[in-house]
């Protein structure tokens, strides 16, 4: 493929994207259900480059995946940088483009060390504890873990294996337990699963990126519900990237292309778009999201290299 053809494709894609944005703007200006929100603070630690995900520790510290720099940035609750840990490599405590993170109730930090096909585990101070490879079955590609979800129930650790289109479940000590999924569009199958979240009942929500939906499962991987469908109207998803559950059970989904946050019931009923004074609140490539203990929503804006902290009306 020659260079002029590549440039032509880029121009074509840009034109298509512009047309879609016009459609989005027109669509969202009519009959939009709004959930009002207020920005409490904006956190922008220096040196961060396209962060992907975050988690909040038991003491309120924020752990941000700075994957381009192969490290984790640790801030206090006010966004003041405390320290970094990690660097590029494949030795213990080193990373190769990590993407996802979760923190267990005991404070252990689980990192999806994507390029090294493994999970690494640290204490709250960033001290390396142990690591283990994500299981790949015969005939599969090397595991491509993009997120992790640590639950107290049975000490399970759920891992989204992007390249093999599966959810792989390990014990938090590394022992493999079971898996589900595979490439496809039917319920229980995926096209590039991404960020994970869970509710108080240990039900698991999976961002199914190219199927433009969130799938909900019980803790054993049995399908329960589908949330969202492809489109650019309110209640539809174009490029979902992040998912989080608030303390009332509402499901918040980031759409990185549309630059918005939409809210659903846990069975897929559309509740509204996160707004500001009746107008859709704009985000710059929103990806990972999480609620803290005070039900404040933290949104990673990848291209803006920042976190916005919001309070959303209930």
mmCIF file of N, CA and C in Angstrom, residues 94-165:
data_model
loop_
_atom_site.group_PDB
_atom_site.id
_atom_site.type_symbol
_atom_site.label_atom_id
_atom_site.label_comp_id
_atom_site.label_asym_id
_atom_site.label_seq_id
_atom_site.Cartn_x
_atom_site.Cartn_y
_atom_site.Cartn_z
ATOM 1 N N UNK A 94 8.398 -3.802 36.380
ATOM 2 C CA UNK A 94 8.491 -3.042 35.145
ATOM 3 C C UNK A 94 7.278 -3.342 34.259
ATOM 4 N N UNK A 95 6.977 -2.430 33.351
ATOM 5 C CA UNK A 95 5.775 -2.563 32.531
ATOM 6 C C UNK A 95 6.099 -2.410 31.049
ATOM 7 N N UNK A 96 5.177 -2.919 30.252
ATOM 8 C CA UNK A 96 5.208 -2.652 28.817
ATOM 9 C C UNK A 96 3.791 -2.242 28.397
ATOM 10 N N UNK A 97 3.566 -0.941 28.427
ATOM 11 C CA UNK A 97 2.293 -0.320 28.044
ATOM 12 C C UNK A 97 1.103 -0.889 28.811
ATOM 13 N N UNK A 98 1.103 -0.733 30.121
ATOM 14 C CA UNK A 98 -0.047 -1.171 30.926
ATOM 15 C C UNK A 98 -1.273 -0.335 30.585
ATOM 16 N N UNK A 99 -2.467 -0.935 30.778
ATOM 17 C CA UNK A 99 -3.696 -0.221 30.429
ATOM 18 C C UNK A 99 -4.726 -0.164 31.543
ATOM 19 N N UNK A 100 -4.881 -1.240 32.323
ATOM 20 C CA UNK A 100 -5.957 -1.302 33.301
ATOM 21 C C UNK A 100 -5.462 -1.500 34.714
ATOM 22 N N UNK A 101 -6.331 -1.149 35.677
ATOM 23 C CA UNK A 101 -5.956 -1.221 37.085
ATOM 24 C C UNK A 101 -7.190 -1.454 37.944
ATOM 25 N N UNK A 102 -7.004 -2.158 39.053
ATOM 26 C CA UNK A 102 -8.030 -2.229 40.092
ATOM 27 C C UNK A 102 -7.330 -2.430 41.419
ATOM 28 N N UNK A 103 -8.046 -2.103 42.492
ATOM 29 C CA UNK A 103 -7.488 -2.218 43.836
ATOM 30 C C UNK A 103 -8.442 -3.043 44.677
ATOM 31 N N UNK A 104 -7.909 -4.076 45.319
ATOM 32 C CA UNK A 104 -8.716 -4.926 46.176
ATOM 33 C C UNK A 104 -9.041 -4.258 47.502
ATOM 34 N N UNK A 105 -9.978 -4.844 48.227
ATOM 35 C CA UNK A 105 -10.372 -4.296 49.530
ATOM 36 C C UNK A 105 -9.216 -4.264 50.511
ATOM 37 N N UNK A 106 -8.245 -5.161 50.324
ATOM 38 C CA UNK A 106 -7.089 -5.191 51.215
ATOM 39 C C UNK A 106 -5.990 -4.224 50.786
ATOM 40 N N UNK A 107 -6.226 -3.466 49.706
ATOM 41 C CA UNK A 107 -5.260 -2.474 49.261
ATOM 42 C C UNK A 107 -4.280 -2.948 48.208
ATOM 43 N N UNK A 108 -4.298 -4.233 47.878
ATOM 44 C CA UNK A 108 -3.410 -4.710 46.814
ATOM 45 C C UNK A 108 -3.811 -4.096 45.470
ATOM 46 N N UNK A 109 -2.799 -3.694 44.704
ATOM 47 C CA UNK A 109 -3.019 -3.026 43.419
ATOM 48 C C UNK A 109 -2.729 -4.029 42.304
ATOM 49 N N UNK A 110 -3.722 -4.253 41.456
ATOM 50 C CA UNK A 110 -3.600 -5.197 40.344
ATOM 51 C C UNK A 110 -3.490 -4.397 39.042
ATOM 52 N N UNK A 111 -2.434 -4.661 38.275
ATOM 53 C CA UNK A 111 -2.165 -3.929 37.040
ATOM 54 C C UNK A 111 -2.199 -4.886 35.864
ATOM 55 N N UNK A 112 -2.971 -4.516 34.832
ATOM 56 C CA UNK A 112 -2.933 -5.258 33.568
ATOM 57 C C UNK A 112 -1.699 -4.782 32.802
ATOM 58 N N UNK A 113 -0.640 -5.570 32.882
ATOM 59 C CA UNK A 113 0.630 -5.264 32.214
ATOM 60 C C UNK A 113 0.522 -5.800 30.788
ATOM 61 N N UNK A 114 -0.147 -5.012 29.952
ATOM 62 C CA UNK A 114 -0.664 -5.493 28.678
ATOM 63 C C UNK A 114 0.406 -6.081 27.777
ATOM 64 N N UNK A 115 1.467 -5.327 27.516
ATOM 65 C CA UNK A 115 2.491 -5.783 26.586
ATOM 66 C C UNK A 115 3.307 -6.948 27.074
ATOM 67 N N UNK A 116 3.299 -7.173 28.383
ATOM 68 C CA UNK A 116 4.015 -8.324 28.946
ATOM 69 C C UNK A 116 3.093 -9.514 29.192
ATOM 70 N N UNK A 117 1.819 -9.401 28.813
ATOM 71 C CA UNK A 117 0.851 -10.516 28.864
ATOM 72 C C UNK A 117 0.679 -11.062 30.284
ATOM 73 N N UNK A 118 0.676 -10.174 31.255
ATOM 74 C CA UNK A 118 0.659 -10.639 32.648
ATOM 75 C C UNK A 118 -0.052 -9.639 33.546
ATOM 76 N N UNK A 119 -0.290 -10.077 34.775
ATOM 77 C CA UNK A 119 -0.808 -9.226 35.847
ATOM 78 C C UNK A 119 0.308 -9.029 36.858
ATOM 79 N N UNK A 120 0.492 -7.794 37.295
ATOM 80 C CA UNK A 120 1.436 -7.519 38.374
ATOM 81 C C UNK A 120 0.677 -6.964 39.566
ATOM 82 N N UNK A 121 1.177 -7.274 40.746
ATOM 83 C CA UNK A 121 0.500 -6.914 41.984
ATOM 84 C C UNK A 121 1.478 -6.144 42.878
ATOM 85 N N UNK A 122 0.973 -5.044 43.461
ATOM 86 C CA UNK A 122 1.796 -4.150 44.270
ATOM 87 C C UNK A 122 1.069 -3.803 45.562
ATOM 88 N N UNK A 123 1.830 -3.309 46.532
ATOM 89 C CA UNK A 123 1.196 -2.767 47.733
ATOM 90 C C UNK A 123 0.894 -1.283 47.491
ATOM 91 N N UNK A 124 0.187 -0.608 48.408
ATOM 92 C CA UNK A 124 -0.203 0.794 48.167
ATOM 93 C C UNK A 124 0.961 1.752 47.968
ATOM 94 N N UNK A 125 2.159 1.375 48.415
ATOM 95 C CA UNK A 125 3.327 2.234 48.232
ATOM 96 C C UNK A 125 4.049 1.969 46.911
ATOM 97 N N UNK A 126 3.489 1.059 46.106
ATOM 98 C CA UNK A 126 4.100 0.751 44.820
ATOM 99 C C UNK A 126 5.200 -0.294 44.898
ATOM 100 N N UNK A 127 5.277 -0.998 46.014
ATOM 101 C CA UNK A 127 6.270 -2.056 46.164
ATOM 102 C C UNK A 127 5.769 -3.328 45.478
ATOM 103 N N UNK A 128 6.601 -3.901 44.616
ATOM 104 C CA UNK A 128 6.223 -5.113 43.896
ATOM 105 C C UNK A 128 6.008 -6.270 44.863
ATOM 106 N N UNK A 129 4.900 -7.009 44.667
ATOM 107 C CA UNK A 129 4.600 -8.177 45.498
ATOM 108 C C UNK A 129 4.782 -9.474 44.729
ATOM 109 N N UNK A 130 4.096 -9.608 43.585
ATOM 110 C CA UNK A 130 4.213 -10.812 42.770
ATOM 111 C C UNK A 130 3.570 -10.560 41.420
ATOM 112 N N UNK A 131 3.703 -11.522 40.523
ATOM 113 C CA UNK A 131 3.110 -11.399 39.187
ATOM 114 C C UNK A 131 2.762 -12.787 38.671
ATOM 115 N N UNK A 132 1.909 -12.833 37.644
ATOM 116 C CA UNK A 132 1.577 -14.107 37.018
ATOM 117 C C UNK A 132 1.092 -13.868 35.594
ATOM 118 N N UNK A 133 1.330 -14.813 34.692
ATOM 119 C CA UNK A 133 0.870 -14.658 33.313
ATOM 120 C C UNK A 133 -0.628 -14.909 33.218
ATOM 121 N N UNK A 134 -1.282 -14.204 32.307
ATOM 122 C CA UNK A 134 -2.683 -14.481 32.010
ATOM 123 C C UNK A 134 -2.718 -15.708 31.101
ATOM 124 N N UNK A 135 -3.560 -16.659 31.449
ATOM 125 C CA UNK A 135 -3.577 -17.936 30.738
ATOM 126 C C UNK A 135 -3.962 -17.756 29.269
ATOM 127 N N UNK A 136 -3.212 -18.416 28.398
ATOM 128 C CA UNK A 136 -3.565 -18.560 26.986
ATOM 129 C C UNK A 136 -3.686 -20.042 26.681
ATOM 130 N N UNK A 137 -4.781 -20.434 26.068
ATOM 131 C CA UNK A 137 -5.000 -21.836 25.719
ATOM 132 C C UNK A 137 -4.285 -22.165 24.410
ATOM 133 N N UNK A 138 -4.048 -23.435 24.138
ATOM 134 C CA UNK A 138 -3.441 -23.820 22.855
ATOM 135 C C UNK A 138 -4.239 -23.264 21.681
ATOM 136 N N UNK A 139 -3.536 -22.711 20.718
ATOM 137 C CA UNK A 139 -4.186 -22.129 19.549
ATOM 138 C C UNK A 139 -4.573 -20.677 19.710
ATOM 139 N N UNK A 140 -4.473 -20.134 20.904
ATOM 140 C CA UNK A 140 -4.789 -18.723 21.130
ATOM 141 C C UNK A 140 -3.562 -17.854 20.943
ATOM 142 N N UNK A 141 -3.803 -16.567 20.714
ATOM 143 C CA UNK A 141 -2.726 -15.594 20.739
ATOM 144 C C UNK A 141 -2.249 -15.423 22.174
ATOM 145 N N UNK A 142 -1.043 -14.889 22.370
ATOM 146 C CA UNK A 142 -0.647 -14.541 23.734
ATOM 147 C C UNK A 142 -1.685 -13.600 24.342
ATOM 148 N N UNK A 143 -2.021 -13.827 25.589
ATOM 149 C CA UNK A 143 -3.052 -13.014 26.247
ATOM 150 C C UNK A 143 -2.718 -11.530 26.151
ATOM 151 N N UNK A 144 -3.749 -10.721 25.953
ATOM 152 C CA UNK A 144 -3.613 -9.274 25.823
ATOM 153 C C UNK A 144 -4.485 -8.618 26.891
ATOM 154 N N UNK A 145 -4.070 -8.670 28.153
ATOM 155 C CA UNK A 145 -4.925 -8.135 29.228
ATOM 156 C C UNK A 145 -5.001 -6.617 29.173
ATOM 157 N N UNK A 146 -6.244 -6.092 29.115
ATOM 158 C CA UNK A 146 -6.407 -4.638 29.068
ATOM 159 C C UNK A 146 -7.088 -4.088 30.316
ATOM 160 N N UNK A 147 -7.692 -4.961 31.132
ATOM 161 C CA UNK A 147 -8.234 -4.484 32.405
ATOM 162 C C UNK A 147 -8.344 -5.646 33.377
ATOM 163 N N UNK A 148 -8.464 -5.283 34.653
ATOM 164 C CA UNK A 148 -8.601 -6.253 35.734
ATOM 165 C C UNK A 148 -9.707 -5.787 36.676
ATOM 166 N N UNK A 149 -10.342 -6.751 37.324
ATOM 167 C CA UNK A 149 -11.410 -6.456 38.282
ATOM 168 C C UNK A 149 -11.250 -7.420 39.450
ATOM 169 N N UNK A 150 -10.959 -6.877 40.624
ATOM 170 C CA UNK A 150 -10.732 -7.694 41.815
ATOM 171 C C UNK A 150 -11.980 -7.691 42.686
ATOM 172 N N UNK A 151 -12.554 -8.883 42.930
ATOM 173 C CA UNK A 151 -13.730 -9.016 43.781
ATOM 174 C C UNK A 151 -13.399 -9.846 45.011
ATOM 175 N N UNK A 152 -14.080 -9.534 46.121
ATOM 176 C CA UNK A 152 -13.875 -10.321 47.336
ATOM 177 C C UNK A 152 -14.449 -11.729 47.183
ATOM 178 N N UNK A 153 -15.536 -11.858 46.427
ATOM 179 C CA UNK A 153 -16.181 -13.159 46.260
ATOM 180 C C UNK A 153 -15.200 -14.166 45.680
ATOM 181 N N UNK A 154 -14.903 -15.189 46.460
ATOM 182 C CA UNK A 154 -13.999 -16.279 46.076
ATOM 183 C C UNK A 154 -12.602 -15.792 45.692
ATOM 184 N N UNK A 155 -12.307 -14.520 46.021
ATOM 185 C CA UNK A 155 -11.013 -13.919 45.684
ATOM 186 C C UNK A 155 -10.731 -13.996 44.186
ATOM 187 N N UNK A 156 -11.788 -13.765 43.387
ATOM 188 C CA UNK A 156 -11.646 -13.826 41.936
ATOM 189 C C UNK A 156 -11.031 -12.538 41.386
ATOM 190 N N UNK A 157 -10.221 -12.699 40.329
ATOM 191 C CA UNK A 157 -9.693 -11.584 39.563
ATOM 192 C C UNK A 157 -10.108 -11.793 38.106
ATOM 193 N N UNK A 158 -10.943 -10.894 37.598
ATOM 194 C CA UNK A 158 -11.438 -10.975 36.226
ATOM 195 C C UNK A 158 -10.505 -10.169 35.322
ATOM 196 N N UNK A 159 -10.137 -10.745 34.187
ATOM 197 C CA UNK A 159 -9.201 -10.115 33.259
ATOM 198 C C UNK A 159 -9.836 -10.092 31.869
ATOM 199 N N UNK A 160 -9.897 -8.930 31.235
ATOM 200 C CA UNK A 160 -10.378 -8.863 29.853
ATOM 201 C C UNK A 160 -9.186 -9.093 28.916
ATOM 202 N N UNK A 161 -9.276 -10.190 28.148
ATOM 203 C CA UNK A 161 -8.235 -10.578 27.198
ATOM 204 C C UNK A 161 -8.676 -10.086 25.823
ATOM 205 N N UNK A 162 -8.153 -8.937 25.436
ATOM 206 C CA UNK A 162 -8.631 -8.227 24.255
ATOM 207 C C UNK A 162 -8.442 -9.022 22.966
ATOM 208 N N UNK A 163 -7.278 -9.573 22.751
ATOM 209 C CA UNK A 163 -6.992 -10.238 21.474
ATOM 210 C C UNK A 163 -7.703 -11.574 21.324
ATOM 211 N N UNK A 164 -7.996 -12.244 22.447
ATOM 212 C CA UNK A 164 -8.699 -13.525 22.374
ATOM 213 C C UNK A 164 -10.195 -13.379 22.644
ATOM 214 N N UNK A 165 -10.644 -12.138 22.896
ATOM 215 C CA UNK A 165 -12.077 -11.824 23.019
ATOM 216 C C UNK A 165 -12.736 -12.633 24.142
#
